[in-house]
Short mmCIF file of C-alpha atoms and ligand atoms in Angstrom, two decimals:
data_model
loop_
_atom_site.label_atom_id
_atom_site.label_comp_id
_atom_site.label_asym_id
_atom_site.label_seq_id
_atom_site.Cartn_x
_atom_site.Cartn_y
_atom_site.Cartn_z
CA MET A 1 0.05 0.08 -0.09
CA ILE A 2 3.17 2.32 0.65
CA LYS A 3 6.41 2.09 -0.45
CA ILE A 4 8.92 4.46 0.16
CA GLU A 5 12.49 4.37 -1.70
CA SER A 6 15.75 6.25 -0.62
CA LEU A 7 13.51 9.36 0.49
CA ILE A 8 15.86 12.18 0.87
CA LYS A 9 14.39 15.66 2.14
CA SER A 10 16.43 18.69 3.27
CA TYR A 11 15.06 21.86 4.67
CA GLY A 12 17.83 24.26 3.42
CA PRO A 13 21.26 22.92 5.03
CA HIS A 14 19.55 20.44 7.40
CA LYS A 15 19.03 17.12 6.14
CA VAL A 16 16.01 15.27 7.75
CA LEU A 17 15.32 11.97 5.57
CA LYS A 18 18.53 10.43 4.45
CA GLY A 19 17.51 7.53 2.40
CA VAL A 20 14.40 6.30 4.07
CA ASN A 21 13.20 2.85 2.87
CA LEU A 22 9.86 1.29 4.26
CA GLU A 23 7.08 -0.85 3.28
CA VAL A 24 3.37 -0.95 4.50
CA LYS A 25 1.45 -3.88 3.59
CA GLU A 26 -2.51 -3.77 2.71
CA GLY A 27 -4.52 -4.02 5.76
CA GLU A 28 -1.35 -3.69 7.91
CA VAL A 29 -1.25 -1.16 10.95
CA TYR A 30 2.27 0.31 11.04
CA GLY A 31 3.64 2.27 13.86
CA PHE A 32 6.42 4.80 12.64
CA ILE A 33 8.23 5.47 15.71
CA GLY A 34 10.90 8.10 16.18
CA HIS A 35 12.05 10.84 18.33
CA ASN A 36 11.26 14.30 18.32
CA GLY A 37 12.24 15.99 15.22
CA ALA A 38 13.19 12.72 13.86
CA GLY A 39 11.05 13.57 10.48
CA LYS A 40 7.83 11.92 11.43
CA SER A 41 5.39 14.39 10.29
CA THR A 42 7.74 15.46 7.34
CA THR A 43 7.67 11.73 6.19
CA MET A 44 3.60 11.99 6.28
CA ASN A 45 3.43 15.28 4.56
CA ILE A 46 5.15 13.92 1.74
CA LEU A 47 3.07 10.94 1.32
CA ALA A 48 0.26 13.15 1.46
CA GLY A 49 1.30 14.99 -1.21
CA LEU A 50 1.45 18.21 0.65
CA MET A 51 5.45 18.52 0.54
CA ASP A 52 8.26 18.30 -2.08
CA PHE A 53 11.04 16.05 -1.38
CA GLN A 54 14.84 16.31 -3.21
CA LYS A 55 15.70 12.54 -3.81
CA GLY A 56 13.97 9.08 -3.83
CA SER A 57 10.28 7.95 -4.59
CA CYS A 58 7.00 7.03 -2.47
CA PHE A 59 4.27 5.07 -4.18
CA VAL A 60 0.75 4.75 -2.50
CA ASN A 61 -1.34 1.56 -4.05
CA GLY A 62 1.61 1.64 -6.82
CA ILE A 63 1.03 5.29 -8.00
CA SER A 64 3.92 7.76 -7.30
CA VAL A 65 3.22 10.61 -4.98
CA GLN A 66 3.61 14.02 -6.57
CA LYS A 67 3.10 17.48 -4.49
CA GLU A 68 -0.35 18.72 -5.11
CA ASN A 69 -0.79 16.16 -7.56
CA SER A 70 -4.16 14.57 -5.71
CA GLU A 71 -4.64 11.11 -7.58
CA THR A 72 -2.88 9.49 -4.70
CA ASN A 73 -4.95 11.33 -2.15
CA ARG A 74 -8.28 9.74 -3.43
CA ASP A 75 -7.24 6.84 -1.53
CA ILE A 76 -5.88 8.18 1.83
CA GLY A 77 -7.29 9.70 4.79
CA TYR A 78 -4.90 12.31 6.85
CA LEU A 79 -4.97 13.16 10.43
CA PRO A 80 -2.21 15.62 10.79
CA GLU A 81 -0.55 16.10 14.30
CA ASP A 82 -2.46 19.08 15.24
CA PRO A 83 -5.71 19.16 13.38
CA LYS A 84 -7.61 22.42 13.42
CA PHE A 85 -11.32 23.17 13.17
CA TYR A 86 -13.65 26.22 12.95
CA PRO A 87 -14.62 26.66 16.52
CA TYR A 88 -18.03 28.18 16.16
CA MET A 89 -19.29 24.75 13.76
CA ASN A 90 -20.65 21.68 15.48
CA SER A 91 -19.33 18.09 14.37
CA TRP A 92 -22.43 18.01 11.82
CA GLU A 93 -21.74 21.37 10.21
CA TYR A 94 -18.04 20.63 9.84
CA LEU A 95 -18.63 17.24 8.18
CA ARG A 96 -21.18 19.01 5.96
CA PHE A 97 -18.55 21.32 4.81
CA ILE A 98 -16.02 18.49 3.95
CA GLY A 99 -18.84 16.79 2.33
CA SER A 100 -19.90 19.73 0.36
CA MET A 101 -16.29 20.00 -1.01
CA SER A 102 -16.41 16.47 -1.86
CA GLY A 103 -19.39 16.91 -4.15
CA ASP A 104 -21.85 14.85 -2.14
CA THR A 105 -25.51 15.24 -1.94
CA LYS A 106 -27.41 16.51 1.61
CA LYS A 107 -28.45 12.85 1.88
CA GLN A 108 -25.34 11.31 1.33
CA ILE A 109 -23.58 13.71 3.91
CA LYS A 110 -26.05 13.12 6.39
CA GLU A 111 -25.86 9.23 6.04
CA LYS A 112 -22.23 9.30 5.98
CA SER A 113 -21.67 11.91 8.95
CA GLU A 114 -23.94 9.78 11.11
CA LYS A 115 -22.18 6.72 10.50
CA ILE A 116 -18.46 8.00 11.31
CA LEU A 117 -20.00 10.11 14.03
CA ASP A 118 -21.21 6.96 15.81
CA MET A 119 -17.82 5.31 15.08
CA VAL A 120 -15.96 7.81 17.04
CA LYS A 121 -18.62 8.24 19.60
CA LEU A 122 -19.42 11.92 18.75
CA LEU A 123 -22.96 11.33 17.90
CA LYS A 124 -24.22 12.81 21.44
CA SER A 125 -22.08 15.93 21.26
CA ALA A 126 -22.20 16.40 17.49
CA LYS A 127 -24.68 19.64 17.83
CA ARG A 128 -21.90 21.33 20.34
CA ALA A 129 -19.39 23.71 18.95
CA ILE A 130 -16.24 22.33 18.42
CA GLY A 131 -14.63 25.36 20.46
CA GLY A 132 -15.80 23.66 23.66
CA TYR A 133 -14.76 20.06 22.68
CA SER A 134 -11.88 18.47 24.77
CA ARG A 135 -8.60 17.33 23.15
CA GLY A 136 -9.94 13.70 22.85
CA MET A 137 -13.04 14.95 21.14
CA LYS A 138 -11.35 16.90 18.61
CA GLN A 139 -9.09 13.89 17.68
CA ARG A 140 -11.92 11.84 17.24
CA LEU A 141 -13.53 14.44 15.18
CA GLY A 142 -9.89 14.48 13.17
CA ILE A 143 -10.28 10.85 12.90
CA ALA A 144 -14.11 11.46 11.46
CA VAL A 145 -12.72 13.81 9.14
CA ALA A 146 -9.98 11.59 7.77
CA MET A 147 -12.50 8.70 7.64
CA TYR A 148 -15.26 10.72 5.58
CA ASN A 149 -14.41 9.64 1.87
CA ASP A 150 -13.84 5.95 3.41
CA PRO A 151 -10.26 5.89 2.17
CA LYS A 152 -8.30 2.92 1.89
CA LEU A 153 -5.17 4.21 3.57
CA LEU A 154 -5.07 6.47 6.81
CA LEU A 155 -2.15 8.54 7.79
CA LEU A 156 -2.36 9.34 11.70
CA ASP A 157 0.23 11.40 13.01
CA GLU A 158 0.25 11.35 16.59
CA PRO A 159 -3.25 10.43 16.88
CA SER A 160 -3.20 9.62 20.70
CA SER A 161 -0.06 11.67 22.02
CA ALA A 162 -1.68 14.62 23.41
CA LEU A 163 -4.27 12.68 25.05
CA ASP A 164 -5.05 11.57 28.65
CA PRO A 165 -5.26 7.49 29.14
CA ALA A 166 -8.94 7.25 28.69
CA GLY A 167 -8.63 9.48 25.41
CA ARG A 168 -5.71 7.36 24.48
CA ILE A 169 -8.12 4.20 24.95
CA ASP A 170 -10.90 5.67 22.96
CA VAL A 171 -8.12 6.17 20.04
CA VAL A 172 -6.64 2.90 20.31
CA GLU A 173 -10.03 1.17 20.06
CA ILE A 174 -11.19 3.35 16.96
CA ILE A 175 -7.86 2.30 15.38
CA SER A 176 -8.61 -1.44 16.15
CA LYS A 177 -11.88 -0.99 14.51
CA LEU A 178 -10.56 0.55 11.32
CA LYS A 179 -8.31 -2.38 11.35
CA ASN A 180 -10.88 -4.77 11.28
CA GLN A 181 -12.73 -3.14 8.55
CA GLY A 182 -9.44 -3.58 6.52
CA LYS A 183 -8.15 -0.22 6.53
CA THR A 184 -4.24 0.31 6.01
CA ILE A 185 -3.19 2.63 8.89
CA PHE A 186 0.12 4.46 8.96
CA LEU A 187 0.38 6.02 12.39
CA SER A 188 3.21 7.81 14.04
CA THR A 189 3.34 7.77 17.88
CA HIS A 190 5.53 8.56 20.91
CA ILE A 191 3.40 6.01 23.15
CA LEU A 192 4.77 2.80 22.58
CA ASN A 193 2.45 1.21 24.66
CA ASP A 194 -0.41 2.13 22.32
CA ILE A 195 1.64 0.94 19.27
CA GLU A 196 2.41 -2.54 20.96
CA ARG A 197 -1.50 -2.84 21.59
CA VAL A 198 -2.67 -2.01 18.01
CA CYS A 199 0.19 -2.35 15.36
CA ASP A 200 1.33 -5.17 13.51
CA ARG A 201 4.38 -3.99 12.41
CA VAL A 202 7.03 -1.05 13.52
CA GLY A 203 9.77 1.12 11.82
CA ILE A 204 11.99 2.95 13.89
CA LEU A 205 13.48 6.33 12.50
CA ASN A 206 16.36 7.57 13.59
CA ASN A 207 19.20 9.74 12.03
CA GLY A 208 17.22 10.12 8.84
CA GLN A 209 16.87 6.27 8.16
CA ILE A 210 14.64 3.45 9.26
CA VAL A 211 17.10 1.57 11.89
CA LEU A 212 14.69 -1.31 12.45
CA GLU A 213 11.57 -2.70 10.72
CA GLU A 214 10.18 -5.55 12.34
CA SER A 215 6.83 -7.15 13.22
CA ILE A 216 5.67 -6.56 16.86
CA ASP A 217 5.79 -10.28 17.54
CA LYS A 218 9.24 -10.78 16.08
CA LEU A 219 10.41 -7.96 18.04
CA MET A 220 9.18 -8.62 21.01
CA LYS A 221 10.55 -12.58 20.76
CA SER A 222 13.94 -11.26 19.42
CA TYR A 223 14.58 -8.85 22.26
CA ILE A 224 13.38 -11.22 24.96
CA GLN A 225 15.69 -11.37 28.09
CA PRO A 226 16.08 -14.97 29.26
CA VAL A 227 15.09 -14.31 32.60
CA TYR A 228 12.74 -15.92 34.79
CA ASP A 229 11.36 -14.53 37.70
CA ILE A 230 9.57 -17.13 39.90
CA GLU A 231 8.01 -17.02 43.11
CA PHE A 232 7.76 -20.25 45.30
CA ASP A 233 5.23 -21.50 47.96
CA THR A 234 7.85 -22.61 50.22
CA ASP A 235 11.32 -21.20 51.45
CA LEU A 236 14.17 -22.50 49.13
CA ASN A 237 16.73 -24.98 51.41
CA GLU A 238 20.27 -24.92 50.96
CA GLU A 239 20.12 -28.37 48.96
CA LYS A 240 18.04 -26.92 46.29
CA ILE A 241 19.67 -23.69 45.88
CA LYS A 242 22.92 -25.94 45.64
CA ILE A 243 21.38 -28.04 42.91
CA LEU A 244 20.07 -24.91 40.80
CA ASN A 245 23.45 -23.24 41.27
CA ASN A 246 25.17 -26.28 39.70
CA VAL A 247 23.76 -26.66 36.61
CA ASP A 248 25.48 -25.98 33.30
CA TYR A 249 22.74 -23.86 31.36
CA ILE A 250 21.97 -21.77 34.00
CA GLU A 251 24.26 -18.65 33.76
CA LYS A 252 23.18 -16.73 36.91
CA VAL A 253 20.78 -17.22 39.67
CA ASN A 254 19.71 -14.67 42.46
CA PHE A 255 17.86 -15.98 45.40
CA GLU A 256 15.44 -14.39 47.89
CA LYS A 257 13.73 -16.61 50.74
CA ARG A 258 10.94 -17.54 48.45
CA SER A 259 11.82 -16.13 45.04
CA ALA A 260 14.45 -16.33 42.36
CA ASN A 261 15.42 -14.68 39.18
CA ILE A 262 17.23 -17.23 37.32
CA TRP A 263 19.17 -16.42 33.65
CA ILE A 264 19.52 -19.09 31.50
CA LYS A 265 21.72 -19.77 28.36
CA ASP A 266 20.14 -20.73 24.89
CA PHE A 267 16.48 -19.55 25.87
CA ARG A 268 14.79 -21.84 23.31
CA GLN A 269 16.49 -25.00 24.05
CA ASN A 270 16.82 -24.59 28.05
CA SER A 271 13.59 -22.96 28.93
CA VAL A 272 11.69 -26.64 28.85
CA ASN A 273 14.66 -28.00 30.71
CA LEU A 274 14.40 -25.43 33.74
CA ILE A 275 10.93 -26.19 34.08
CA LYS A 276 11.55 -29.93 34.09
CA LEU A 277 14.34 -29.24 36.68
CA LEU A 278 12.00 -27.39 38.99
CA SER A 279 9.65 -30.25 38.98
CA ASP A 280 11.94 -32.85 39.60
CA ILE A 281 13.54 -31.06 42.82
CA ASN A 282 9.53 -30.85 43.86
CA ILE A 283 9.48 -26.76 44.67
CA PRO A 284 6.15 -25.76 44.57
CA ILE A 285 5.86 -22.69 42.37
CA ILE A 286 3.25 -19.67 42.71
CA SER A 287 4.21 -17.79 39.52
CA MET A 288 6.91 -17.79 36.67
CA ASN A 289 7.06 -15.18 34.44
CA LEU A 290 9.74 -14.50 31.59
CA ARG A 291 11.10 -11.19 31.59
CA LYS A 292 10.24 -9.19 28.54
CA ASN A 293 11.79 -5.89 27.18
CA SER A 294 8.61 -3.17 26.69
CA LEU A 295 8.55 -1.42 23.25
CA GLU A 296 10.09 1.61 25.18
CA GLU A 297 12.93 -0.25 26.48
CA ILE A 298 13.57 -1.93 22.84
CA PHE A 299 13.63 1.70 21.01
CA LEU A 300 15.86 3.12 23.38
CA LYS A 301 18.31 0.10 22.82
CA VAL A 302 18.16 0.60 19.09
CA VAL A 303 18.21 4.15 18.90
CA LYS A 304 21.31 4.16 21.41
N1 LIG B 1 8.97 23.66 7.45
C1 LIG B 1 10.37 23.43 8.09
N2 LIG B 1 11.15 24.00 7.52
C2 LIG B 1 12.63 24.01 8.60
N3 LIG B 1 12.77 22.97 9.10
C3 LIG B 1 11.85 22.27 9.46
C4 LIG B 1 10.33 22.47 8.79
N4 LIG B 1 9.50 21.12 9.33
C5 LIG B 1 10.35 20.68 10.13
N5 LIG B 1 11.69 20.71 10.42
C6 LIG B 1 12.73 20.04 10.90
O1 LIG B 1 12.83 18.69 10.33
C7 LIG B 1 13.01 18.15 11.47
C8 LIG B 1 11.75 16.99 11.60
O2 LIG B 1 10.85 17.70 11.73
P1 LIG B 1 9.24 16.42 11.89
O3 LIG B 1 8.39 17.78 12.18
O4 LIG B 1 9.16 15.70 10.68
O5 LIG B 1 9.93 15.78 12.87
P2 LIG B 1 8.76 14.66 13.78
O6 LIG B 1 9.38 13.55 13.79
O7 LIG B 1 7.17 14.82 13.43
O8 LIG B 1 8.81 15.44 15.23
P3 LIG B 1 7.78 15.27 16.36
O9 LIG B 1 7.67 14.24 17.30
O10 LIG B 1 7.95 16.59 17.38
O11 LIG B 1 6.38 15.73 16.02
C9 LIG B 1 13.17 18.76 12.86
O12 LIG B 1 14.50 19.26 13.22
C10 LIG B 1 12.40 20.11 12.64
O13 LIG B 1 13.11 21.31 13.34
MG1 LIG B 2 5.58 15.74 14.22
#
């Protein structure tokens, strides 16, 4: 759905994108991550045909994106970083304004608006002036506007970043619904927790290039730490501690009275061995967790 090849963009002497390559497949939710000023909004503005670039190419649905050529935009809905609305209009009026620009009839506008406002949970507040909306409501209206023409691809620039936890959950829910409708979604965010919940794949933009592009599943697996945090039902005695200390595939053990952290070598091969061993030496276990890195920790590791 999106293909970006060797994209180069500078603002005067300031090089922002230094050969970006990425691909977003149809039906995928792709999380575009990068620190402040990495070039996320620049990339999105280029994809939306709002900005020129110096070198490389961008394709949406196989068509080359060119600034101010609206051909690719027929398939795109765009939520900019800081969406602006006429504050004196209400949501019905604003969508009517958008619909009339699209050439829709009054009947079509009403039907489409009702459906979309319902999806973003704004039907009840649709007659209130937008100027009085909370940030979360404005963001949801922004998504409604991006969705108005039922585009195949949605570009969402930081859809949840300025919102409180409840507002973020609303946005993540809407993104999940859109994903279930088969939309392709390219979204940027700093809130990596949200990305973990809703994205299929992520790309990390750093220093003008994509330094890592991977499915969330694979990423979590490849950055897994081979440490088990275990809580026991009884105190560990000397004998059992001795056994655990003398196993060749156990790299390190920290003991507390009723808990242990066990680092193992070759996680894939030895995790089963460890569970067998614990069962053999007959220590009742309350909980056993494999320590995982959060996406935030992975991001910091990759970027540093
Ligand atoms: N119109 C512009 N003129 C000059 N420099 C710009 C312009 N727009 C962006 N920049 C610079 O380009 C770099 C990338 O900006 P961009 O807004 O794309 O980053 P971003 O990843 O979206 O950041 P944020 O997370 O803060 O939204 C920044 O250093 C920014 O200052
Ligand atoms: Mg930005």
